[in-house]
Short mmCIF file of N, CA and C in Angstrom, two decimals:
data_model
loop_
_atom_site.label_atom_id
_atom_site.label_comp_id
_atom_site.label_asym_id
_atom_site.label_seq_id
_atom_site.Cartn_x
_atom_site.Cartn_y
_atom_site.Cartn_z
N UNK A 26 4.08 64.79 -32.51
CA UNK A 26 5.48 64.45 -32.34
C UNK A 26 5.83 63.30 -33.28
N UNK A 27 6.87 63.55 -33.84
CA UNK A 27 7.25 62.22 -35.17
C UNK A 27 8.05 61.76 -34.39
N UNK A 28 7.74 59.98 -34.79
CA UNK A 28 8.00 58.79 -34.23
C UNK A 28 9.24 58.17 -35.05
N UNK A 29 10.16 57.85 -35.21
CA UNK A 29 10.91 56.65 -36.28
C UNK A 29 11.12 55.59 -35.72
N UNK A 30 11.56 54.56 -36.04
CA UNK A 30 12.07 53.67 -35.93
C UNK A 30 13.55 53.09 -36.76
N UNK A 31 14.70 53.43 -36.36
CA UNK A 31 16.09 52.92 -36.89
C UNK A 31 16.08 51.81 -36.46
N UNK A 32 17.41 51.00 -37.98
CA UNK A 32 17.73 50.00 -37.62
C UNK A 32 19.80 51.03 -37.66
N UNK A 33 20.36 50.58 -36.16
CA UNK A 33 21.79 51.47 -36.79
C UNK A 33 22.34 50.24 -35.33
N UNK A 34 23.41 49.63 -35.86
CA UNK A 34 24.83 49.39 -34.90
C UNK A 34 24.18 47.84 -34.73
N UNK A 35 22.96 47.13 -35.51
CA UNK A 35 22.91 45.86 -35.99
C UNK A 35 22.01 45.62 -34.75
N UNK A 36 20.82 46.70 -34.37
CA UNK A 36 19.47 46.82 -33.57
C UNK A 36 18.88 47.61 -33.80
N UNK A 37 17.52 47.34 -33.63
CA UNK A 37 16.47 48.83 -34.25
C UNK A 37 16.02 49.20 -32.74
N UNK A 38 15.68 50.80 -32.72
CA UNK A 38 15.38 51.56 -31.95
C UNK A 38 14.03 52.34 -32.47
N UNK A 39 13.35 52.66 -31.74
CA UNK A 39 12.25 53.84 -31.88
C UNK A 39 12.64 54.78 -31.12
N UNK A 40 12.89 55.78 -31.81
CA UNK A 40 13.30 57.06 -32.07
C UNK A 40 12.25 58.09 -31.66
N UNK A 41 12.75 59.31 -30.96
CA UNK A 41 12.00 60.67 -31.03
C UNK A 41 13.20 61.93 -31.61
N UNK A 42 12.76 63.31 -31.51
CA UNK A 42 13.63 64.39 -31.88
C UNK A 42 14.19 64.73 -30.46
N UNK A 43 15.52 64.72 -30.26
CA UNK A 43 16.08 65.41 -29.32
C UNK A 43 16.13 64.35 -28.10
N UNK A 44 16.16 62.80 -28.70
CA UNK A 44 16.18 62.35 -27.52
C UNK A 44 17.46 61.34 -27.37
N UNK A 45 18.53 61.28 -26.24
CA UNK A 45 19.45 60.72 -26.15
C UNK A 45 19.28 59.15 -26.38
N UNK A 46 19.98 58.12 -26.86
CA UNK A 46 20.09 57.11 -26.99
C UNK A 46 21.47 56.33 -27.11
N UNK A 47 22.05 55.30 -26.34
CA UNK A 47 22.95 54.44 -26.02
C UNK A 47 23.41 53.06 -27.04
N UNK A 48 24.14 53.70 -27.92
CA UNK A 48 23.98 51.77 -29.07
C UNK A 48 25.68 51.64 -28.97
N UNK A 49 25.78 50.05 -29.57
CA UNK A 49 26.81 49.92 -29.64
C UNK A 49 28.07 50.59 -30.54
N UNK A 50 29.28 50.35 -30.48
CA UNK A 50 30.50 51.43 -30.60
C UNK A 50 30.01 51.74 -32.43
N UNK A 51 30.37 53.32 -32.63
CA UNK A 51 30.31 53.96 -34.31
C UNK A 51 31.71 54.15 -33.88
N UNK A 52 32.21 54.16 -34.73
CA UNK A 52 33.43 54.52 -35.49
C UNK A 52 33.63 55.98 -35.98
N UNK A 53 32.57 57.04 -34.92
CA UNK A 53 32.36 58.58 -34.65
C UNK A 53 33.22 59.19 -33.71
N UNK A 54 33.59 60.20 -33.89
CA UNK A 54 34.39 61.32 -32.79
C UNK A 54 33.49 62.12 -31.88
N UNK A 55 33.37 62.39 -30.73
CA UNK A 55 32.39 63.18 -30.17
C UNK A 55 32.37 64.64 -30.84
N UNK A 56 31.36 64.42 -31.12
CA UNK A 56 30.60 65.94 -32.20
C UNK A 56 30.29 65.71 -33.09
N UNK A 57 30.40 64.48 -33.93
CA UNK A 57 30.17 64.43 -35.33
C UNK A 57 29.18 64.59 -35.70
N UNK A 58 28.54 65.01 -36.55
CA UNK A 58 27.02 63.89 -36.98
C UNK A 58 27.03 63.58 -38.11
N UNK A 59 26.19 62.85 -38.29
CA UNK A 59 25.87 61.56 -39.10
C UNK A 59 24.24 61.26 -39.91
N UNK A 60 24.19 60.65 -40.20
CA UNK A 60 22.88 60.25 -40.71
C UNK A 60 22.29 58.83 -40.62
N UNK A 61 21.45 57.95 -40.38
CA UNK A 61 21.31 56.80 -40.67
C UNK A 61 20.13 56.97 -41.60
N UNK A 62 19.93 56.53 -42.83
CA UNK A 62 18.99 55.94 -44.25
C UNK A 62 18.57 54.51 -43.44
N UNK A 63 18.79 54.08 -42.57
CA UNK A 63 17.98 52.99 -42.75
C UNK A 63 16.82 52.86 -41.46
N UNK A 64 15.56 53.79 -42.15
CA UNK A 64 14.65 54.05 -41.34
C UNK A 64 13.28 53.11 -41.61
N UNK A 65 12.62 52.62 -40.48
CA UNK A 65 12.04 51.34 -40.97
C UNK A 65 10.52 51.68 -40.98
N UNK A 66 10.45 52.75 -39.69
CA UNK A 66 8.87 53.65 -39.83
C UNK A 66 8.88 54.62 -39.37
N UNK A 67 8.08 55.32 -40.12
CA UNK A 67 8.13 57.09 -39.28
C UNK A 67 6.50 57.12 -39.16
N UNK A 68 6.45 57.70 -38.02
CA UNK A 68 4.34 58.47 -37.92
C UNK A 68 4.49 59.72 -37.19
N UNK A 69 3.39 60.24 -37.66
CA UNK A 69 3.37 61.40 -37.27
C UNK A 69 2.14 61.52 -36.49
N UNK A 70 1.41 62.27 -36.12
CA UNK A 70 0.02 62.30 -35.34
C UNK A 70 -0.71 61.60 -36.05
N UNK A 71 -0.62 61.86 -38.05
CA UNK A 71 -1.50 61.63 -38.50
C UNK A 71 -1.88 60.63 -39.25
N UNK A 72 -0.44 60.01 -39.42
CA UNK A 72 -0.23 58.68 -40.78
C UNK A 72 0.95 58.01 -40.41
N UNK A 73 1.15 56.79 -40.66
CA UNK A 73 1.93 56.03 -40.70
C UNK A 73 2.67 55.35 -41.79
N UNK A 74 4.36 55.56 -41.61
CA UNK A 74 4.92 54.91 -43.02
C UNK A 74 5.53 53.91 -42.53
N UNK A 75 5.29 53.07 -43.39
CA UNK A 75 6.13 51.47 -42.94
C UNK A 75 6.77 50.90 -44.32
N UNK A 76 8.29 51.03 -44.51
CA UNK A 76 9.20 50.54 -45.61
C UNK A 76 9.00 49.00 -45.89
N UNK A 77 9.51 48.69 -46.83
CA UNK A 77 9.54 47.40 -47.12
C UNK A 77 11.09 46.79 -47.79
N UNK A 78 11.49 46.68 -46.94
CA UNK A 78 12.47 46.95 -45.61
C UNK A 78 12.65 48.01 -45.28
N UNK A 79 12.81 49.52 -46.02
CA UNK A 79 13.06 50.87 -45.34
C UNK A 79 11.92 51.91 -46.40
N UNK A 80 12.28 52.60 -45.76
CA UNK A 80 12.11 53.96 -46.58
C UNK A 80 12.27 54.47 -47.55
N UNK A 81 12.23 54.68 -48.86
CA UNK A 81 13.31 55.75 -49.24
C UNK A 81 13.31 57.29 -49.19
N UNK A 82 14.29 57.50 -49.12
CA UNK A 82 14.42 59.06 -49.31
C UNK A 82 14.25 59.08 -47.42
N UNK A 83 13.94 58.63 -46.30
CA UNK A 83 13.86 58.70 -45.31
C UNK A 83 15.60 58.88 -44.47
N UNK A 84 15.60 60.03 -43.86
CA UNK A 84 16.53 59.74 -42.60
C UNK A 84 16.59 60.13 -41.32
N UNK A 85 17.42 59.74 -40.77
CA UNK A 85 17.32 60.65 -39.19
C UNK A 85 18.40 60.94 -39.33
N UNK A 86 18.85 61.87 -38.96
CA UNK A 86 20.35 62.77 -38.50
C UNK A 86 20.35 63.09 -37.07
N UNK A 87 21.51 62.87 -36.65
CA UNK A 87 21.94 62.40 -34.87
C UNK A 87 23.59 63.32 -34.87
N UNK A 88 23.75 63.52 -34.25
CA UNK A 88 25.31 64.16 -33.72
C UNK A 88 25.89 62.41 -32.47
N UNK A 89 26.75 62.49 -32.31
CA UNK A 89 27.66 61.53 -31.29
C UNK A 89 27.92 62.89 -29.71
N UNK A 90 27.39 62.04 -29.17
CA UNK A 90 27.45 62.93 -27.31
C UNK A 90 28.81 62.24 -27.37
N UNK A 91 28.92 61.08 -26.77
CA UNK A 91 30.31 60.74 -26.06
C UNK A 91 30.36 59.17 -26.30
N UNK A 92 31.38 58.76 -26.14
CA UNK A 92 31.90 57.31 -26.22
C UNK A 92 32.35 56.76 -24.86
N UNK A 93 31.96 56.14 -24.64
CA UNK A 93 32.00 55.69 -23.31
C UNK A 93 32.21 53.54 -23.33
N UNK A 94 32.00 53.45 -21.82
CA UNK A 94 32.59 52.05 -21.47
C UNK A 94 31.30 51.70 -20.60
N UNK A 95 30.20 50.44 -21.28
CA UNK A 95 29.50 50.39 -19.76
C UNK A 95 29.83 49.82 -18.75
N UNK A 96 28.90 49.27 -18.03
CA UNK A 96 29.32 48.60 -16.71
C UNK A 96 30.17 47.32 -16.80
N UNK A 97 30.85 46.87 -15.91
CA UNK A 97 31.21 45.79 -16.16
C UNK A 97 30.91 44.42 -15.72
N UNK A 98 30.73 43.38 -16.73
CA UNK A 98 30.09 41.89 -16.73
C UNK A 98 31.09 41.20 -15.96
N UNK A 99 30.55 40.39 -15.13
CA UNK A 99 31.35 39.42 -14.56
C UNK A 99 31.03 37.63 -14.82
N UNK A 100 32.24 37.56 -15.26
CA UNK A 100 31.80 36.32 -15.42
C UNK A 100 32.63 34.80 -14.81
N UNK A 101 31.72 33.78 -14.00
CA UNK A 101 32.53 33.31 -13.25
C UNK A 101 32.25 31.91 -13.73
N UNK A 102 33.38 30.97 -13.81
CA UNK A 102 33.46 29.77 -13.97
C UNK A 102 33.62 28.93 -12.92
N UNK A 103 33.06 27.80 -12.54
CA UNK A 103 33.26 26.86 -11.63
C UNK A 103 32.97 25.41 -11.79
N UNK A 104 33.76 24.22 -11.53
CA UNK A 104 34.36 23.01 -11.29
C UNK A 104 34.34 22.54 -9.76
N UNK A 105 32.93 22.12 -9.73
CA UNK A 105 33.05 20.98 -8.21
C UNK A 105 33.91 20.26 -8.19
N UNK A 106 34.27 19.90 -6.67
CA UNK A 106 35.24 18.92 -6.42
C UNK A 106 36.90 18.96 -7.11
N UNK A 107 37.28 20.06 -7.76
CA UNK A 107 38.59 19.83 -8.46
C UNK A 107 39.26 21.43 -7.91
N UNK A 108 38.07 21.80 -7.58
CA UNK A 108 38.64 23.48 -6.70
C UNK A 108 39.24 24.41 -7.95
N UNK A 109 38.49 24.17 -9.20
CA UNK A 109 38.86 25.02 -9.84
C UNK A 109 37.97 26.45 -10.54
N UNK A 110 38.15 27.60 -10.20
CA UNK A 110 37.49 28.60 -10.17
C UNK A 110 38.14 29.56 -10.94
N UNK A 111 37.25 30.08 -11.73
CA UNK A 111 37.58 31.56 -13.01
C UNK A 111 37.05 32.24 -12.83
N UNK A 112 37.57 33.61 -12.97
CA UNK A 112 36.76 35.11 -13.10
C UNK A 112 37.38 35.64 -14.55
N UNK A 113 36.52 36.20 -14.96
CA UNK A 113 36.92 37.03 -16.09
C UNK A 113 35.71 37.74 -16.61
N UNK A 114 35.86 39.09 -17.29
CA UNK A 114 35.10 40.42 -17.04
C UNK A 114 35.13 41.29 -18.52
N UNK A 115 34.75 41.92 -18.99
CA UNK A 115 34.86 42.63 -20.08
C UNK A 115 33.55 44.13 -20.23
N UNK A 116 34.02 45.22 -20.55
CA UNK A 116 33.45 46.06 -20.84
C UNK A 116 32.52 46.45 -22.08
N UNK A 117 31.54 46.91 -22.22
CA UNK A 117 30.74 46.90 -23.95
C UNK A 117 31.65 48.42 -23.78
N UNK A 118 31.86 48.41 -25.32
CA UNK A 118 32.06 49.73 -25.70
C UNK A 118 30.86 50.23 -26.53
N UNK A 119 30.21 51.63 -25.86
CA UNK A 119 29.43 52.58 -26.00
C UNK A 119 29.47 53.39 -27.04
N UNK A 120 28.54 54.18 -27.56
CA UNK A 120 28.53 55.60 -28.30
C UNK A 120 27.42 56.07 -27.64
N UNK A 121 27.19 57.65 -27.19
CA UNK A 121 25.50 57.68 -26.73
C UNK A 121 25.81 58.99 -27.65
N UNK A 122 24.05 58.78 -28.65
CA UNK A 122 24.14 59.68 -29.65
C UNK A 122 22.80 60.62 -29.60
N UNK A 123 22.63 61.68 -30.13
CA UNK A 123 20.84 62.52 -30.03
C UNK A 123 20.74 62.56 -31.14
N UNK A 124 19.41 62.09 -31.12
CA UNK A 124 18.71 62.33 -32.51
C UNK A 124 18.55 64.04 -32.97
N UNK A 125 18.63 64.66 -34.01
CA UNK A 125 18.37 65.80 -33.84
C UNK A 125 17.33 66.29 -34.97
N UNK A 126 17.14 65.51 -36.23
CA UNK A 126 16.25 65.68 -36.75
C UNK A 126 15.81 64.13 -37.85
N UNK A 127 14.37 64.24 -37.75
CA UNK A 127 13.81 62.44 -38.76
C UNK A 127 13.04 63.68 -40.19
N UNK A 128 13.54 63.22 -41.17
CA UNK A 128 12.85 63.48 -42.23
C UNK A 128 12.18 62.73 -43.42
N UNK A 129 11.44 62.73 -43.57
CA UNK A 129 11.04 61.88 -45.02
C UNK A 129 10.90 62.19 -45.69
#
């Protein structure tokens, strides 16, 4: 089974074929696909490639599942003695994408 390792959405992941993964928002439509070139290692059963910083000629190609909103952060402020208290909250915006094929 070939292994990669991407760097895509300003974090690296290790990668398989066909396997779902959650990064921050692409600027993709659900269905697209795409490619990321910036692959940092691929192995296979038998050998190992490690870039210096990447690859060349290396990519993975992924399609976009869905765009989504994760959970939401809460975040609370507080001030002893003056009784003053904040809430405020914000959502990450999502892409969850499948790898569908790593080539080198």
């Amino acid at each position: 089974m070939k292994h990669a390792v991407i760097a895509i959405s300003g974090s690296q992941f290790k990668v398989t074929e066909n396997q779902k993964l959650s990064v921050t928002t692409l600027n993709l439509k659900e269905g697209e696909k795409s490619i990321c070139d910036k692959v940092l290692l691929i192995s296979d059963e038998k050998d190992i490639k490690v870039g210096t910083p990447t690859i060349e000629n290396a990519k993975v190609e992924f399609e976009v599942v869905k765009n989504y909103k994760g959970d939401k952060v809460r975040i609370f402020r507080y001030k002893g003695k003056s009784r003053y208290r904040k809430t405020t909250g914000f959502r990450h915006q999502l892409t969850e994408i499948k790898i569908t094929k790593i080539s080198n």
